Amino acid sequence: MTNKPVRAPRQALDDLVPYDAKDVKADVVLASNENPCNIPSEVRTRILERTELFKFNRYPDPTAGELRKLIAEANGLEPENVLVGNGGDELIFDLLLAWGGPGRKILDMPPTFSMYAIDAHVTGTELLSVPRAPDFAVDQQAVLDQVADADVDIVVLSNPNNPTGNLTDESFLIDLLDATDAIVLVDEAYFEFSRHTMRPHMSRHSNLVILRTFSKAFSLAGLRVGYLLGHEDVVRELMKVRQPYSVDSFSQMVAATVFRERAAFEQSISDIVRGRDQISDGLSRLEGVTVFPSEANFVMFRVEHASALWRDLLHGHSVLVRDFSRGPGLADCLRVTVGTPEENDRFLEAVDGILSHRMESAARTSIEGEG
Ligand code: PMP
């Protein structure tokens, strides 16, 4: 039997490339905004205790009841206002499935988290983008104009913004919520580092949806757990499109244990915030480096020949950061995730070494040129 070619999938996929998680090996991995520390040992002990009698043979609770209740209580909400997903990524996709789709529109503010645009494409949702200013501030008037003119269904804002690290004014977000009946998704994936949340505005704005994750501050990127907070009617609609068993019961149990014991993460969160300042200060002292202020667990910086620096960091020092230099609005930008104090030192020493070497070579070339 001849092996016939498979018929083509949806044409919309033609110009999509699969998400590249950039899984490059290195000794010091500062590329994906993870917590550099694994879960604290006392939390691990609690998880091991619960693993003993764990029912691996049973399907999970589709609503992640225990975790949902804990998250609701901590946020002064009802369980009906909480939806747990397979990472924040799944919840963004669910929102696009429910409020997006052919004939509908999402507005984002690039440079920002790339999954918004990818999910828009996959679900056939039209993407309207309002580019940020050169300092990465949101163009507030342009967003309000688009929302007024373009019949937008979803507005999504990463706050703090990944990959640039900056926060957007709360007063602007309130104006935006007032100005539209579109879903306004405020992605607070880095909330535990910024401590800024739109949660207090939920009671007055049923269109406000807040996204959080266990992947960053809570050291659970490997398990895939995120959650959103929203009006019960919004959550009910999302229930219609979600995969019922997307969050496995082991992840639910671990995330619930972590959330109960979340005080145990405070130390690592404040260490990371301190590490962020250490990195920002260290980079600012280097000639030719522009550092962008960050409220998250990463720092964006601009430097000439950024891709060459990325390569030298990896190949010369086994330090992996994220190269954004080919992204729109991000020419010569790299993003470094805050690591342990030792990793931060190693990163800073490596950048210093590479840039000093560059300057010496440039000086030598110009002297030789003069001679
Ligand atoms: N939102 C933002 C802004 C992010 O940076 C990330 C992770 N990179 C996510 C959502 C999704 O995180 P996760 O799926 O791991 O919960």
PDB file of N, CA, C and O in Angstrom, residues 290-341:
ATOM      1  N   THR A 290      21.730  49.528  28.837  1.00  0.00           N
ATOM      2  CA  THR A 290      20.547  50.237  29.335  1.00  0.00           C
ATOM      3  C   THR A 290      19.658  49.222  30.036  1.00  0.00           C
ATOM      4  O   THR A 290      19.322  48.187  29.453  1.00  0.00           O
ATOM      5  N   VAL A 291      19.302  49.516  31.283  1.00  0.00           N
ATOM      6  CA  VAL A 291      18.481  48.584  32.054  1.00  0.00           C
ATOM      7  C   VAL A 291      17.071  49.151  32.170  1.00  0.00           C
ATOM      8  O   VAL A 291      16.899  50.334  32.481  1.00  0.00           O
ATOM      9  N   PHE A 292      16.071  48.316  31.957  1.00  0.00           N
ATOM     10  CA  PHE A 292      14.684  48.763  32.110  1.00  0.00           C
ATOM     11  C   PHE A 292      14.182  48.356  33.501  1.00  0.00           C
ATOM     12  O   PHE A 292      14.404  47.220  33.917  1.00  0.00           O
ATOM     13  N   PRO A 293      13.527  49.295  34.208  1.00  0.00           N
ATOM     14  CA  PRO A 293      13.058  48.978  35.567  1.00  0.00           C
ATOM     15  C   PRO A 293      12.064  47.812  35.549  1.00  0.00           C
ATOM     16  O   PRO A 293      11.225  47.735  34.646  1.00  0.00           O
ATOM     17  N   SER A 294      12.169  46.926  36.526  1.00  0.00           N
ATOM     18  CA  SER A 294      11.307  45.745  36.544  1.00  0.00           C
ATOM     19  C   SER A 294      10.627  45.566  37.895  1.00  0.00           C
ATOM     20  O   SER A 294      11.222  45.814  38.944  1.00  0.00           O
ATOM     21  N   GLU A 295       9.393  45.099  37.852  1.00  0.00           N
ATOM     22  CA  GLU A 295       8.642  44.750  39.067  1.00  0.00           C
ATOM     23  C   GLU A 295       8.416  43.241  39.121  1.00  0.00           C
ATOM     24  O   GLU A 295       7.584  42.769  39.897  1.00  0.00           O
ATOM     25  N   ALA A 296       9.134  42.503  38.279  1.00  0.00           N
ATOM     26  CA  ALA A 296       8.909  41.057  38.210  1.00  0.00           C
ATOM     27  C   ALA A 296      10.172  40.308  38.670  1.00  0.00           C
ATOM     28  O   ALA A 296      10.977  40.869  39.407  1.00  0.00           O
ATOM     29  N   ASN A 297      10.337  39.055  38.253  1.00  0.00           N
ATOM     30  CA  ASN A 297      11.533  38.302  38.652  1.00  0.00           C
ATOM     31  C   ASN A 297      12.515  38.170  37.485  1.00  0.00           C
ATOM     32  O   ASN A 297      13.194  37.157  37.343  1.00  0.00           O
ATOM     33  N   PHE A 298      12.523  39.194  36.645  1.00  0.00           N
ATOM     34  CA  PHE A 298      13.453  39.219  35.508  1.00  0.00           C
ATOM     35  C   PHE A 298      13.784  40.662  35.183  1.00  0.00           C
ATOM     36  O   PHE A 298      13.081  41.582  35.640  1.00  0.00           O
ATOM     37  N   VAL A 299      14.845  40.846  34.411  1.00  0.00           N
ATOM     38  CA  VAL A 299      15.273  42.196  34.047  1.00  0.00           C
ATOM     39  C   VAL A 299      15.559  42.222  32.543  1.00  0.00           C
ATOM     40  O   VAL A 299      16.269  41.365  32.025  1.00  0.00           O
ATOM     41  N   MET A 300      14.997  43.227  31.881  1.00  0.00           N
ATOM     42  CA  MET A 300      15.250  43.421  30.457  1.00  0.00           C
ATOM     43  C   MET A 300      16.352  44.463  30.312  1.00  0.00           C
ATOM     44  O   MET A 300      16.336  45.477  31.024  1.00  0.00           O
ATOM     45  N   PHE A 301      17.305  44.212  29.418  1.00  0.00           N
ATOM     46  CA  PHE A 301      18.350  45.217  29.194  1.00  0.00           C
ATOM     47  C   PHE A 301      18.734  45.260  27.727  1.00  0.00           C
ATOM     48  O   PHE A 301      18.516  44.307  26.977  1.00  0.00           O
ATOM     49  N   ARG A 302      19.258  46.424  27.346  1.00  0.00           N
ATOM     50  CA  ARG A 302      19.643  46.639  25.944  1.00  0.00           C
ATOM     51  C   ARG A 302      21.142  46.849  25.877  1.00  0.00           C
ATOM     52  O   ARG A 302      21.712  47.575  26.707  1.00  0.00           O
ATOM     53  N   VAL A 303      21.751  46.220  24.899  1.00  0.00           N
ATOM     54  CA  VAL A 303      23.200  46.342  24.745  1.00  0.00           C
ATOM     55  C   VAL A 303      23.526  46.095  23.269  1.00  0.00           C
ATOM     56  O   VAL A 303      22.859  45.285  22.624  1.00  0.00           O
ATOM     57  N   GLU A 304      24.510  46.793  22.768  1.00  0.00           N
ATOM     58  CA  GLU A 304      24.870  46.598  21.365  1.00  0.00           C
ATOM     59  C   GLU A 304      25.277  45.143  21.110  1.00  0.00           C
ATOM     60  O   GLU A 304      25.892  44.519  21.978  1.00  0.00           O
ATOM     61  N   HIS A 305      24.977  44.651  19.947  1.00  0.00           N
ATOM     62  CA  HIS A 305      25.312  43.268  19.565  1.00  0.00           C
ATOM     63  C   HIS A 305      24.807  42.272  20.614  1.00  0.00           C
ATOM     64  O   HIS A 305      25.553  41.405  21.097  1.00  0.00           O
ATOM     65  N   ALA A 306      23.535  42.415  20.949  1.00  0.00           N
ATOM     66  CA  ALA A 306      22.962  41.585  22.019  1.00  0.00           C
ATOM     67  C   ALA A 306      23.051  40.090  21.705  1.00  0.00           C
ATOM     68  O   ALA A 306      23.341  39.284  22.596  1.00  0.00           O
ATOM     69  N   SER A 307      22.810  39.728  20.457  1.00  0.00           N
ATOM     70  CA  SER A 307      22.836  38.289  20.124  1.00  0.00           C
ATOM     71  C   SER A 307      24.221  37.703  20.323  1.00  0.00           C
ATOM     72  O   SER A 307      24.361  36.547  20.747  1.00  0.00           O
ATOM     73  N   ALA A 308      25.244  38.517  20.020  1.00  0.00           N
ATOM     74  CA  ALA A 308      26.620  38.039  20.231  1.00  0.00           C
ATOM     75  C   ALA A 308      26.875  37.859  21.732  1.00  0.00           C
ATOM     76  O   ALA A 308      27.510  36.881  22.158  1.00  0.00           O
ATOM     77  N   LEU A 309      26.357  38.779  22.537  1.00  0.00           N
ATOM     78  CA  LEU A 309      26.512  38.647  23.992  1.00  0.00           C
ATOM     79  C   LEU A 309      25.792  37.385  24.482  1.00  0.00           C
ATOM     80  O   LEU A 309      26.324  36.620  25.303  1.00  0.00           O
ATOM     81  N   TRP A 310      24.586  37.154  23.961  1.00  0.00           N
ATOM     82  CA  TRP A 310      23.825  35.946  24.336  1.00  0.00           C
ATOM     83  C   TRP A 310      24.660  34.693  24.055  1.00  0.00           C
ATOM     84  O   TRP A 310      24.773  33.807  24.906  1.00  0.00           O
ATOM     85  N   ARG A 311      25.258  34.672  22.855  1.00  0.00           N
ATOM     86  CA  ARG A 311      26.073  33.507  22.442  1.00  0.00           C
ATOM     87  C   ARG A 311      27.297  33.350  23.332  1.00  0.00           C
ATOM     88  O   ARG A 311      27.625  32.257  23.786  1.00  0.00           O
ATOM     89  N   ASP A 312      27.978  34.471  23.607  1.00  0.00           N
ATOM     90  CA  ASP A 312      29.193  34.404  24.434  1.00  0.00           C
ATOM     91  C   ASP A 312      28.853  33.960  25.863  1.00  0.00           C
ATOM     92  O   ASP A 312      29.633  33.241  26.494  1.00  0.00           O
ATOM     93  N   LEU A 313      27.698  34.424  26.362  1.00  0.00           N
ATOM     94  CA  LEU A 313      27.288  34.008  27.716  1.00  0.00           C
ATOM     95  C   LEU A 313      27.083  32.501  27.759  1.00  0.00           C
ATOM     96  O   LEU A 313      27.518  31.819  28.690  1.00  0.00           O
ATOM     97  N   LEU A 314      26.446  31.989  26.717  1.00  0.00           N
ATOM     98  CA  LEU A 314      26.140  30.556  26.701  1.00  0.00           C
ATOM     99  C   LEU A 314      27.403  29.729  26.449  1.00  0.00           C
ATOM    100  O   LEU A 314      27.719  28.817  27.224  1.00  0.00           O
ATOM    101  N   HIS A 315      28.109  30.074  25.395  1.00  0.00           N
ATOM    102  CA  HIS A 315      29.235  29.212  24.989  1.00  0.00           C
ATOM    103  C   HIS A 315      30.485  29.444  25.834  1.00  0.00           C
ATOM    104  O   HIS A 315      31.239  28.511  26.089  1.00  0.00           O
ATOM    105  N   GLY A 316      30.666  30.671  26.310  1.00  0.00           N
ATOM    106  CA  GLY A 316      31.872  30.959  27.088  1.00  0.00           C
ATOM    107  C   GLY A 316      31.675  30.751  28.588  1.00  0.00           C
ATOM    108  O   GLY A 316      32.621  30.505  29.323  1.00  0.00           O
ATOM    109  N   HIS A 317      30.425  30.873  29.067  1.00  0.00           N
ATOM    110  CA  HIS A 317      30.206  30.867  30.524  1.00  0.00           C
ATOM    111  C   HIS A 317      29.086  29.920  30.973  1.00  0.00           C
ATOM    112  O   HIS A 317      28.770  29.873  32.159  1.00  0.00           O
ATOM    113  N   SER A 318      28.469  29.229  30.021  1.00  0.00           N
ATOM    114  CA  SER A 318      27.345  28.327  30.316  1.00  0.00           C
ATOM    115  C   SER A 318      26.223  29.027  31.107  1.00  0.00           C
ATOM    116  O   SER A 318      25.651  28.473  32.049  1.00  0.00           O
ATOM    117  N   VAL A 319      25.969  30.270  30.719  1.00  0.00           N
ATOM    118  CA  VAL A 319      24.868  31.038  31.321  1.00  0.00           C
ATOM    119  C   VAL A 319      23.826  31.279  30.217  1.00  0.00           C
ATOM    120  O   VAL A 319      24.153  31.838  29.168  1.00  0.00           O
ATOM    121  N   LEU A 320      22.597  30.840  30.474  1.00  0.00           N
ATOM    122  CA  LEU A 320      21.550  30.975  29.457  1.00  0.00           C
ATOM    123  C   LEU A 320      20.554  32.057  29.851  1.00  0.00           C
ATOM    124  O   LEU A 320      19.938  31.982  30.912  1.00  0.00           O
ATOM    125  N   VAL A 321      20.421  33.081  29.003  1.00  0.00           N
ATOM    126  CA  VAL A 321      19.381  34.101  29.191  1.00  0.00           C
ATOM    127  C   VAL A 321      18.492  34.065  27.949  1.00  0.00           C
ATOM    128  O   VAL A 321      18.685  33.219  27.075  1.00  0.00           O
ATOM    129  N   ARG A 322      17.522  34.948  27.842  1.00  0.00           N
ATOM    130  CA  ARG A 322      16.615  34.920  26.690  1.00  0.00           C
ATOM    131  C   ARG A 322      16.925  36.084  25.739  1.00  0.00           C
ATOM    132  O   ARG A 322      17.008  37.234  26.175  1.00  0.00           O
ATOM    133  N   ASP A 323      17.091  35.715  24.481  1.00  0.00           N
ATOM    134  CA  ASP A 323      17.404  36.707  23.450  1.00  0.00           C
ATOM    135  C   ASP A 323      16.108  37.184  22.793  1.00  0.00           C
ATOM    136  O   ASP A 323      15.427  36.404  22.129  1.00  0.00           O
ATOM    137  N   PHE A 324      15.770  38.446  23.003  1.00  0.00           N
ATOM    138  CA  PHE A 324      14.565  39.022  22.389  1.00  0.00           C
ATOM    139  C   PHE A 324      14.925  39.976  21.259  1.00  0.00           C
ATOM    140  O   PHE A 324      14.076  40.709  20.777  1.00  0.00           O
ATOM    141  N   SER A 325      16.208  39.995  20.884  1.00  0.00           N
ATOM    142  CA  SER A 325      16.694  41.099  20.055  1.00  0.00           C
ATOM    143  C   SER A 325      16.086  41.141  18.655  1.00  0.00           C
ATOM    144  O   SER A 325      16.193  42.151  17.979  1.00  0.00           O
ATOM    145  N   ARG A 326      15.439  40.055  18.248  1.00  0.00           N
ATOM    146  CA  ARG A 326      14.805  40.092  16.931  1.00  0.00           C
ATOM    147  C   ARG A 326      13.314  40.430  17.023  1.00  0.00           C
ATOM    148  O   ARG A 326      12.627  40.521  16.023  1.00  0.00           O
ATOM    149  N   GLY A 327      12.822  40.631  18.251  1.00  0.00           N
ATOM    150  CA  GLY A 327      11.388  40.942  18.415  1.00  0.00           C
ATOM    151  C   GLY A 327      11.100  42.402  18.110  1.00  0.00           C
ATOM    152  O   GLY A 327      11.948  43.270  18.344  1.00  0.00           O
ATOM    153  N   PRO A 328       9.891  42.705  17.615  1.00  0.00           N
ATOM    154  CA  PRO A 328       9.547  44.098  17.319  1.00  0.00           C
ATOM    155  C   PRO A 328       9.626  44.972  18.584  1.00  0.00           C
ATOM    156  O   PRO A 328       9.126  44.574  19.642  1.00  0.00           O
ATOM    157  N   GLY A 329      10.289  46.109  18.451  1.00  0.00           N
ATOM    158  CA  GLY A 329      10.441  47.026  19.592  1.00  0.00           C
ATOM    159  C   GLY A 329      11.501  46.588  20.584  1.00  0.00           C
ATOM    160  O   GLY A 329      11.699  47.239  21.611  1.00  0.00           O
ATOM    161  N   LEU A 330      12.181  45.485  20.302  1.00  0.00           N
ATOM    162  CA  LEU A 330      13.128  44.934  21.284  1.00  0.00           C
ATOM    163  C   LEU A 330      14.541  44.778  20.716  1.00  0.00           C
ATOM    164  O   LEU A 330      15.291  43.903  21.162  1.00  0.00           O
ATOM    165  N   ALA A 331      14.873  45.625  19.736  1.00  0.00           N
ATOM    166  CA  ALA A 331      16.206  45.521  19.125  1.00  0.00           C
ATOM    167  C   ALA A 331      17.273  45.536  20.215  1.00  0.00           C
ATOM    168  O   ALA A 331      17.220  46.358  21.135  1.00  0.00           O
ATOM    169  N   ASP A 332      18.199  44.603  20.141  1.00  0.00           N
ATOM    170  CA  ASP A 332      19.333  44.505  21.075  1.00  0.00           C
ATOM    171  C   ASP A 332      18.915  44.306  22.534  1.00  0.00           C
ATOM    172  O   ASP A 332      19.631  44.724  23.447  1.00  0.00           O
ATOM    173  N   CYS A 333      17.769  43.674  22.750  1.00  0.00           N
ATOM    174  CA  CYS A 333      17.322  43.420  24.126  1.00  0.00           C
ATOM    175  C   CYS A 333      17.488  41.955  24.527  1.00  0.00           C
ATOM    176  O   CYS A 333      17.153  41.043  23.764  1.00  0.00           O
ATOM    177  N   LEU A 334      17.990  41.772  25.736  1.00  0.00           N
ATOM    178  CA  LEU A 334      18.057  40.442  26.354  1.00  0.00           C
ATOM    179  C   LEU A 334      17.282  40.509  27.663  1.00  0.00           C
ATOM    180  O   LEU A 334      17.220  41.560  28.303  1.00  0.00           O
ATOM    181  N   ARG A 335      16.736  39.356  28.076  1.00  0.00           N
ATOM    182  CA  ARG A 335      16.025  39.289  29.361  1.00  0.00           C
ATOM    183  C   ARG A 335      16.702  38.239  30.234  1.00  0.00           C
ATOM    184  O   ARG A 335      16.927  37.115  29.789  1.00  0.00           O
ATOM    185  N   VAL A 336      17.018  38.643  31.445  1.00  0.00           N
ATOM    186  CA  VAL A 336      17.636  37.696  32.382  1.00  0.00           C
ATOM    187  C   VAL A 336      16.674  37.467  33.544  1.00  0.00           C
ATOM    188  O   VAL A 336      16.144  38.413  34.131  1.00  0.00           O
ATOM    189  N   THR A 337      16.451  36.190  33.856  1.00  0.00           N
ATOM    190  CA  THR A 337      15.626  35.843  35.019  1.00  0.00           C
ATOM    191  C   THR A 337      16.509  35.896  36.257  1.00  0.00           C
ATOM    192  O   THR A 337      17.672  35.478  36.211  1.00  0.00           O
ATOM    193  N   VAL A 338      15.955  36.380  37.353  1.00  0.00           N
ATOM    194  CA  VAL A 338      16.729  36.422  38.601  1.00  0.00           C
ATOM    195  C   VAL A 338      16.970  34.989  39.082  1.00  0.00           C
ATOM    196  O   VAL A 338      16.045  34.171  39.121  1.00  0.00           O
ATOM    197  N   GLY A 339      18.229  34.701  39.410  1.00  0.00           N
ATOM    198  CA  GLY A 339      18.572  33.374  39.922  1.00  0.00           C
ATOM    199  C   GLY A 339      18.924  33.444  41.398  1.00  0.00           C
ATOM    200  O   GLY A 339      18.492  34.357  42.120  1.00  0.00           O
ATOM    201  N   THR A 340      19.718  32.497  41.869  1.00  0.00           N
ATOM    202  CA  THR A 340      20.228  32.566  43.240  1.00  0.00           C
ATOM    203  C   THR A 340      21.295  33.661  43.276  1.00  0.00           C
ATOM    204  O   THR A 340      21.815  34.049  42.216  1.00  0.00           O
ATOM    205  N   PRO A 341      21.689  34.147  44.469  1.00  0.00           N
ATOM    206  CA  PRO A 341      22.724  35.191  44.504  1.00  0.00           C
ATOM    207  C   PRO A 341      23.996  34.759  43.776  1.00  0.00           C
ATOM    208  O   PRO A 341      24.614  35.565  43.064  1.00  0.00           O
TER     209      PRO A 341
END
